[in-house]
mmCIF file of C-alpha atoms and ligand atoms in Angstrom:
data_model
loop_
_atom_site.group_PDB
_atom_site.id
_atom_site.type_symbol
_atom_site.label_atom_id
_atom_site.label_comp_id
_atom_site.label_asym_id
_atom_site.label_seq_id
_atom_site.Cartn_x
_atom_site.Cartn_y
_atom_site.Cartn_z
ATOM 1 C CA MET J 1139 0.000 0.000 0.000
ATOM 2 C CA PHE J 1140 1.509 3.361 -1.035
ATOM 3 C CA HIS J 1141 0.824 6.815 0.311
ATOM 4 C CA THR J 1142 1.779 10.194 -1.078
ATOM 5 C CA ASP J 1143 3.282 11.028 2.295
ATOM 6 C CA PHE J 1144 3.075 9.854 5.877
ATOM 7 C CA LEU J 1145 0.626 12.703 6.456
ATOM 8 C CA ASP J 1146 -2.171 10.923 4.676
ATOM 9 C CA GLY J 1147 -5.103 10.759 7.052
ATOM 10 C CA VAL J 1148 -3.277 12.590 9.838
ATOM 11 C CA ASP J 1149 -3.896 16.254 9.055
ATOM 12 C CA ASN J 1150 -2.887 18.683 11.817
ATOM 13 C CA PRO J 1151 -1.714 15.846 14.011
ATOM 14 C CA ILE J 1152 -0.348 15.777 17.506
ATOM 15 C CA LEU J 1153 3.268 14.594 17.413
ATOM 16 C CA PHE J 1154 4.474 12.321 20.215
ATOM 17 C CA PHE J 1155 8.240 11.810 20.594
ATOM 18 C CA ASP J 1156 10.153 9.114 22.470
ATOM 19 C CA SER J 1157 13.370 7.157 21.954
ATOM 20 C CA GLY J 1158 11.278 3.992 21.613
ATOM 21 C CA ILE J 1159 8.187 2.425 23.090
ATOM 22 C CA GLY J 1160 8.028 4.463 26.321
ATOM 23 C CA GLY J 1161 5.573 7.111 25.169
ATOM 24 C CA LEU J 1162 2.991 4.653 23.827
ATOM 25 C CA PRO J 1163 0.949 4.482 27.078
ATOM 26 C CA TYR J 1164 0.599 8.299 26.887
ATOM 27 C CA PHE J 1165 -0.321 8.106 23.224
ATOM 28 C CA LYS J 1166 -2.854 5.354 23.965
ATOM 29 C CA ARG J 1167 -4.571 7.294 26.779
ATOM 30 C CA PHE J 1168 -4.723 10.374 24.549
ATOM 31 C CA ARG J 1169 -6.230 8.403 21.662
ATOM 32 C CA GLU J 1170 -8.812 6.742 23.906
ATOM 33 C CA ARG J 1171 -10.276 10.132 24.704
ATOM 34 C CA ASN J 1172 -9.465 12.006 21.475
ATOM 35 C CA SER J 1173 -9.882 9.487 18.702
ATOM 36 C CA GLY J 1174 -10.896 12.207 16.254
ATOM 37 C CA VAL J 1175 -7.501 13.896 16.456
ATOM 38 C CA GLY J 1176 -4.792 12.707 14.078
ATOM 39 C CA ALA J 1177 -1.600 11.581 15.794
ATOM 40 C CA ILE J 1178 1.908 10.517 14.840
ATOM 41 C CA TYR J 1179 4.004 8.572 17.319
ATOM 42 C CA ILE J 1180 7.724 8.917 16.576
ATOM 43 C CA ALA J 1181 9.937 6.175 18.006
ATOM 44 C CA ASP J 1182 13.520 7.386 17.596
ATOM 45 C CA ARG J 1183 14.956 3.849 17.619
ATOM 46 C CA ASP J 1184 17.979 5.194 15.709
ATOM 47 C CA HIS J 1185 19.144 7.107 18.808
ATOM 48 C CA PHE J 1186 17.914 4.788 21.553
ATOM 49 C CA PRO J 1187 18.752 5.054 24.429
ATOM 50 C CA TYR J 1188 18.615 8.769 25.221
ATOM 51 C CA GLY J 1189 19.399 8.155 28.873
ATOM 52 C CA HIS J 1190 23.165 7.775 28.352
ATOM 53 C CA LYS J 1191 23.553 10.859 26.171
ATOM 54 C CA THR J 1192 24.348 14.420 27.238
ATOM 55 C CA ARG J 1193 21.748 17.172 27.420
ATOM 56 C CA GLU J 1194 23.333 18.819 24.339
ATOM 57 C CA GLU J 1195 23.326 15.608 22.294
ATOM 58 C CA ILE J 1196 19.663 14.957 23.076
ATOM 59 C CA ALA J 1197 18.642 18.537 22.274
ATOM 60 C CA GLY J 1198 20.552 18.356 18.955
ATOM 61 C CA ILE J 1199 18.936 15.039 18.002
ATOM 62 C CA LEU J 1200 15.425 16.287 18.732
ATOM 63 C CA ILE J 1201 15.881 19.642 17.020
ATOM 64 C CA ARG J 1202 17.055 17.890 13.833
ATOM 65 C CA LEU J 1203 14.241 15.358 14.030
ATOM 66 C CA ALA J 1204 11.590 18.025 14.631
ATOM 67 C CA ALA J 1205 12.961 20.279 11.880
ATOM 68 C CA GLY J 1206 12.654 17.465 9.317
ATOM 69 C CA LEU J 1207 9.125 16.620 10.415
ATOM 70 C CA LEU J 1208 7.908 20.198 10.539
ATOM 71 C CA GLN J 1209 8.743 20.616 6.866
ATOM 72 C CA ARG J 1210 6.119 17.979 6.143
ATOM 73 C CA VAL J 1211 3.519 18.257 8.885
ATOM 74 C CA LYS J 1212 1.701 21.104 10.540
ATOM 75 C CA PRO J 1213 1.070 19.779 14.025
ATOM 76 C CA GLN J 1214 -1.410 21.239 16.494
ATOM 77 C CA ALA J 1215 0.994 20.368 19.288
ATOM 78 C CA ALA J 1216 4.079 18.281 19.973
ATOM 79 C CA VAL J 1217 4.532 16.098 23.054
ATOM 80 C CA LEU J 1218 7.821 14.870 24.480
ATOM 81 C CA ALA J 1219 6.487 11.592 25.855
ATOM 82 C CA CYS J 1220 9.876 11.044 27.436
ATOM 83 C CA ASN J 1221 11.275 12.428 30.695
ATOM 84 C CA THR J 1222 14.869 12.350 29.456
ATOM 85 C CA ALA J 1223 13.981 14.367 26.359
ATOM 86 C CA SER J 1224 11.898 16.788 28.422
ATOM 87 C CA VAL J 1225 14.552 17.649 31.015
ATOM 88 C CA SER J 1226 17.195 17.902 28.275
ATOM 89 C CA ALA J 1227 15.510 19.491 25.273
ATOM 90 C CA LEU J 1228 12.116 21.027 26.056
ATOM 91 C CA ASP J 1229 13.462 24.576 26.479
ATOM 92 C CA ALA J 1230 15.597 24.335 23.333
ATOM 93 C CA LEU J 1231 12.676 23.011 21.268
ATOM 94 C CA ARG J 1232 10.350 25.765 22.498
ATOM 95 C CA GLU J 1233 12.974 28.340 21.618
ATOM 96 C CA THR J 1234 13.732 26.869 18.177
ATOM 97 C CA PHE J 1235 10.095 26.240 17.161
ATOM 98 C CA PRO J 1236 8.109 28.890 19.049
ATOM 99 C CA SER J 1237 4.933 28.554 16.972
ATOM 100 C CA ILE J 1238 4.367 24.947 18.129
ATOM 101 C CA PRO J 1239 2.861 24.303 21.558
ATOM 102 C CA TRP J 1240 5.291 21.841 23.210
ATOM 103 C CA VAL J 1241 4.134 19.619 26.067
ATOM 104 C CA GLY J 1242 6.762 17.928 28.235
ATOM 105 C CA THR J 1243 6.730 14.996 30.654
ATOM 106 C CA VAL J 1244 8.158 15.261 34.152
ATOM 107 C CA PRO J 1245 8.227 12.670 36.919
ATOM 108 C CA ALA J 1246 5.164 12.858 39.185
ATOM 109 C CA ILE J 1247 7.262 14.172 42.094
ATOM 110 C CA LYS J 1248 4.576 16.653 43.131
ATOM 111 C CA PRO J 1249 1.840 14.112 44.038
ATOM 112 C CA ALA J 1250 4.456 11.668 45.383
ATOM 113 C CA ALA J 1251 5.948 14.305 47.699
ATOM 114 C CA LEU J 1252 2.542 15.546 48.835
ATOM 115 C CA ALA J 1253 1.375 12.012 49.673
ATOM 116 C CA SER J 1254 4.515 10.825 51.476
ATOM 117 C CA GLU J 1255 4.111 10.277 55.224
ATOM 118 C CA THR J 1256 7.651 9.013 55.829
ATOM 119 C CA ARG J 1257 8.889 12.110 53.928
ATOM 120 C CA CYS J 1258 11.067 9.861 51.809
ATOM 121 C CA VAL J 1259 10.242 9.828 48.084
ATOM 122 C CA GLY J 1260 11.714 7.495 45.484
ATOM 123 C CA VAL J 1261 12.288 8.634 41.885
ATOM 124 C CA LEU J 1262 13.267 6.149 39.203
ATOM 125 C CA GLY J 1263 14.505 7.297 35.796
ATOM 126 C CA THR J 1264 17.383 7.258 33.345
ATOM 127 C CA ASP J 1265 20.894 8.436 34.320
ATOM 128 C CA ARG J 1266 20.312 11.698 32.425
ATOM 129 C CA THR J 1267 17.008 12.425 34.175
ATOM 130 C CA ILE J 1268 18.173 11.512 37.667
ATOM 131 C CA GLU J 1269 21.281 13.707 37.408
ATOM 132 C CA ASP J 1270 19.336 16.699 36.024
ATOM 133 C CA SER J 1271 18.905 19.638 38.386
ATOM 134 C CA TYR J 1272 15.210 19.840 37.440
ATOM 135 C CA ILE J 1273 14.508 16.836 39.679
ATOM 136 C CA MET J 1274 15.873 18.643 42.722
ATOM 137 C CA GLU J 1275 14.021 21.825 41.748
ATOM 138 C CA LEU J 1276 10.737 19.896 41.721
ATOM 139 C CA ALA J 1277 11.625 18.261 45.017
ATOM 140 C CA LYS J 1278 12.478 21.585 46.647
ATOM 141 C CA LYS J 1279 9.253 23.106 45.398
ATOM 142 C CA TYR J 1280 6.838 20.335 46.387
ATOM 143 C CA GLY J 1281 8.629 18.557 49.225
ATOM 144 C CA PRO J 1282 11.276 20.825 50.732
ATOM 145 C CA ASP J 1283 11.330 18.713 53.887
ATOM 146 C CA ALA J 1284 11.391 15.370 52.026
ATOM 147 C CA LYS J 1285 14.374 13.187 51.252
ATOM 148 C CA ILE J 1286 14.556 12.260 47.572
ATOM 149 C CA VAL J 1287 16.053 8.890 46.674
ATOM 150 C CA GLY J 1288 16.811 9.031 42.951
ATOM 151 C CA LEU J 1289 17.799 5.792 41.211
ATOM 152 C CA ALA J 1290 18.782 5.302 37.573
ATOM 153 C CA ALA J 1291 17.436 2.082 36.070
ATOM 154 C CA PRO J 1292 18.780 1.840 32.491
ATOM 155 C CA ASP J 1293 18.503 -1.962 32.603
ATOM 156 C CA ILE J 1294 14.721 -1.711 32.948
ATOM 157 C CA VAL J 1295 14.606 0.749 30.011
ATOM 158 C CA ARG J 1296 16.490 -1.692 27.788
ATOM 159 C CA PHE J 1297 14.439 -4.655 28.987
ATOM 160 C CA VAL J 1298 11.215 -2.871 28.036
ATOM 161 C CA GLU J 1299 12.555 -1.624 24.707
ATOM 162 C CA GLU J 1300 13.559 -5.165 23.788
ATOM 163 C CA GLY J 1301 10.046 -6.463 24.410
ATOM 164 C CA GLY J 1302 9.956 -6.885 28.189
ATOM 165 C CA GLU J 1303 6.355 -5.757 28.326
ATOM 166 C CA ARG J 1304 5.508 -9.147 26.784
ATOM 167 C CA ALA J 1305 7.843 -11.168 29.045
ATOM 168 C CA PRO J 1306 6.586 -13.657 31.659
ATOM 169 C CA GLU J 1307 5.671 -11.995 34.942
ATOM 170 C CA ALA J 1308 8.573 -13.659 36.790
ATOM 171 C CA GLU J 1309 11.064 -11.945 34.448
ATOM 172 C CA LYS J 1310 9.423 -8.573 34.921
ATOM 173 C CA GLU J 1311 9.615 -9.035 38.677
ATOM 174 C CA ARG J 1312 13.304 -9.944 38.479
ATOM 175 C CA MET J 1313 13.953 -6.584 36.790
ATOM 176 C CA VAL J 1314 11.816 -4.396 39.027
ATOM 177 C CA SER J 1315 12.241 -6.015 42.432
ATOM 178 C CA PRO J 1316 15.841 -4.877 43.245
ATOM 179 C CA TYR J 1317 14.823 -1.225 42.808
ATOM 180 C CA ILE J 1318 11.725 -1.552 44.970
ATOM 181 C CA GLU J 1319 13.790 -3.260 47.661
ATOM 182 C CA ARG J 1320 16.370 -0.444 47.642
ATOM 183 C CA LEU J 1321 13.614 2.130 48.041
ATOM 184 C CA ARG J 1322 11.952 0.122 50.800
ATOM 185 C CA THR J 1323 15.267 -0.117 52.673
ATOM 186 C CA ALA J 1324 15.720 3.648 52.306
ATOM 187 C CA GLY J 1325 12.297 4.204 53.895
ATOM 188 C CA ALA J 1326 10.437 5.526 50.854
ATOM 189 C CA ASP J 1327 6.642 5.248 50.944
ATOM 190 C CA THR J 1328 6.026 6.829 47.532
ATOM 191 C CA LEU J 1329 7.654 6.300 44.136
ATOM 192 C CA ALA J 1330 7.473 8.649 41.149
ATOM 193 C CA LEU J 1331 8.082 6.823 37.867
ATOM 194 C CA GLY J 1332 10.442 9.154 36.009
ATOM 195 C CA CYS J 1333 10.839 7.304 32.734
ATOM 196 C CA THR J 1334 8.007 6.609 30.350
ATOM 197 C CA HIS J 1335 9.326 3.128 29.545
ATOM 198 C CA PHE J 1336 8.454 2.039 33.091
ATOM 199 C CA LEU J 1337 4.758 2.565 32.364
ATOM 200 C CA LEU J 1338 4.846 -0.608 30.301
ATOM 201 C CA LEU J 1339 5.555 -2.474 33.580
ATOM 202 C CA LEU J 1340 3.167 -0.457 35.742
ATOM 203 C CA ASP J 1341 1.254 -3.482 37.084
ATOM 204 C CA THR J 1342 4.508 -5.134 38.166
ATOM 205 C CA PHE J 1343 5.704 -1.945 39.888
ATOM 206 C CA ARG J 1344 2.384 -1.544 41.695
ATOM 207 C CA ARG J 1345 2.220 -5.155 42.843
ATOM 208 C CA LEU J 1346 5.797 -5.292 44.156
ATOM 209 C CA ALA J 1347 5.530 -1.888 45.817
ATOM 210 C CA ALA J 1348 2.272 -2.653 47.639
ATOM 211 C CA PRO J 1349 1.221 -2.213 50.347
ATOM 212 C CA ASP J 1350 3.777 0.215 51.764
ATOM 213 C CA ILE J 1351 4.955 2.153 48.661
ATOM 214 C CA ALA J 1352 2.464 4.033 46.467
ATOM 215 C CA VAL J 1353 3.425 4.405 42.799
ATOM 216 C CA PHE J 1354 2.748 7.655 40.906
ATOM 217 C CA ASP J 1355 2.953 8.258 37.175
ATOM 218 C CA SER J 1356 2.433 11.258 34.898
ATOM 219 C CA VAL J 1357 0.150 9.803 32.205
ATOM 220 C CA GLU J 1358 -3.073 11.513 33.239
ATOM 221 C CA GLY J 1359 -1.344 14.847 33.944
ATOM 222 C CA VAL J 1360 0.363 14.923 30.556
ATOM 223 C CA VAL J 1361 -2.751 13.901 28.619
ATOM 224 C CA ARG J 1362 -4.837 16.560 30.403
ATOM 225 C CA ARG J 1363 -2.192 19.148 29.524
ATOM 226 C CA ILE J 1364 -2.413 18.167 25.830
ATOM 227 C CA GLU J 1365 -6.201 18.422 25.997
ATOM 228 C CA ASP J 1366 -5.926 21.911 27.530
ATOM 229 C CA VAL J 1367 -3.597 22.979 24.728
ATOM 230 C CA LEU J 1368 -6.017 21.653 22.110
ATOM 231 C CA GLU J 1369 -8.973 23.430 23.655
ATOM 232 C CA SER J 1370 -7.131 26.704 23.632
ATOM 233 C CA ALA J 1371 -5.775 26.259 20.086
ATOM 234 C CA SER J 1372 -7.535 28.833 17.941
ATOM 235 C CA ASN J 1373 -6.841 27.182 14.605
ATOM 236 C CA CYS J 1374 -7.246 23.437 14.840
ATOM 237 C CA GLY J 1375 -7.887 22.886 11.128
ATOM 238 C CA GLN J 1376 -9.651 19.835 9.830
ATOM 239 C CA ARG J 1377 -9.434 16.912 12.212
ATOM 240 C CA THR J 1378 -9.115 13.347 11.085
ATOM 241 C CA ALA J 1379 -8.562 10.192 13.023
ATOM 242 C CA GLY J 1380 -5.442 8.733 11.415
ATOM 243 C CA ALA J 1381 -2.721 7.411 13.683
ATOM 244 C CA VAL J 1382 0.749 6.490 12.501
ATOM 245 C CA LEU J 1383 3.809 4.935 14.103
ATOM 246 C CA LEU J 1384 6.901 6.495 12.561
ATOM 247 C CA LEU J 1385 10.264 4.795 13.092
ATOM 248 C CA THR J 1386 13.603 6.539 12.621
ATOM 249 C CA GLY J 1387 16.635 4.742 11.184
ATOM 250 C CA SER J 1388 17.163 2.812 7.987
ATOM 251 C CA ALA J 1389 16.869 -0.677 9.495
ATOM 252 C CA PRO J 1390 13.914 -2.774 8.366
ATOM 253 C CA VAL J 1391 10.910 -2.721 10.674
ATOM 254 C CA GLU J 1392 11.528 -5.353 13.351
ATOM 255 C CA PRO J 1393 8.785 -7.957 14.008
ATOM 256 C CA LEU J 1394 8.491 -6.568 17.557
ATOM 257 C CA TRP J 1395 7.518 -3.137 16.225
ATOM 258 C CA ARG J 1396 4.970 -4.758 13.895
ATOM 259 C CA LYS J 1397 3.381 -6.529 16.862
ATOM 260 C CA ARG J 1398 3.293 -3.303 18.860
ATOM 261 C CA ALA J 1399 1.789 -1.301 16.001
ATOM 262 C CA CYS J 1400 -0.801 -3.993 15.507
ATOM 263 C CA ALA J 1401 -1.660 -4.050 19.223
ATOM 264 C CA PHE J 1402 -2.079 -0.263 19.257
ATOM 265 C CA GLY J 1403 -3.957 -0.167 15.901
ATOM 266 C CA LEU J 1404 -1.276 1.940 14.195
ATOM 267 C CA ASP J 1405 -0.065 2.135 10.631
ATOM 268 C CA ILE J 1406 3.787 1.885 10.488
ATOM 269 C CA ARG J 1407 6.037 4.148 8.389
ATOM 270 C CA ARG J 1408 9.771 4.704 8.341
ATOM 271 C CA LEU J 1409 10.974 8.283 8.387
ATOM 272 C CA ASP J 1410 13.474 7.743 5.583
ATOM 273 C CA SER J 1411 10.932 6.078 3.292
ATOM 274 C CA PRO J 1412 7.690 7.733 4.358
ATOM 275 C CA HIS J 1413 5.788 6.844 1.200
ATOM 276 C CA VAL J 1414 5.797 3.174 2.035
ATOM 277 C CA SER J 1415 3.235 2.047 4.537
ATOM 278 C CA GLU J 1416 4.383 -1.176 6.197
ATOM 279 C CA LYS J 1417 1.784 -3.731 7.178
ATOM 280 C CA ALA J 1418 1.542 -4.014 10.954
ATOM 281 C CA CYS J 1419 -0.804 -6.964 11.198
ATOM 282 C CA GLU J 1420 -0.601 -10.099 9.058
HETATM 283 N N1 DGL X 2838 11.514 6.894 27.713
HETATM 284 C C1 DGL X 2838 12.573 7.740 28.103
HETATM 285 C C2 DGL X 2838 12.246 8.542 29.358
HETATM 286 O O1 DGL X 2838 11.110 8.758 29.702
HETATM 287 C C3 DGL X 2838 13.977 7.233 28.209
HETATM 288 C C4 DGL X 2838 14.491 6.046 27.514
HETATM 289 C C5 DGL X 2838 15.914 6.185 26.979
HETATM 290 O O2 DGL X 2838 16.900 6.121 27.728
HETATM 291 O O3 DGL X 2838 15.996 6.365 25.772
HETATM 292 O O4 DGL X 2838 13.131 9.015 30.012
#
């Protein structure tokens, strides 16, 4: 099946960016409530993982990626469905492309800090996110008296990216359990998930953390923010319901990405051959 461009059926879309699969739970929640709005999910598999790169590298990657896309699409809004990208590149993207409303993702430190009774809050993310000063700024603002235990968990990110969301429960638990135990030992009673990839293992996190550690995520907050932006957009244009998964990189589409696209009901395209629509479901 051939298209004139990957825009077919996704006029004035919302763009969602992540290094891989992490942003899909955000995309899914958005689509459940806004199925009439076109959407393109960009999985930057070519630069995965972001979490080991510097702030400057990540900003450069996303500016180049956005510049290429914005020559072909006129989005209503763009969402960084990735904490690492948000702490590293949100300001630079807003500055470079000021006419686009940009929505970022930050760890749910605010509700986690407000709910903590032990005044010890766990934050789990990538190395880049955990080391970023923004985490401490949020902590100071919403829990100045709380101790923040920040842990980087790049092994969970890789596990999920390689298909861990489909792994047997025992394997998921083997990945998540050491982090929960470290937080428990430190006395944390709340945990803010600070990497979108972890949302794919949310049930495992919740089960292992219960009953003494409450898990907080940013999905609802981010989706509401996008909905606010859309309501206030004065020129929404014609809305259609197309949804596309766009992969970066020249590698063929891996079977895993086909399965994911099929599960999420998405058409797959590759950024460097956007006219070819790959079949997600056999
Ligand atoms: N999903 C990304 C986040 O929320 C990070 C994954 C990566 O390291 O690329 O931080």
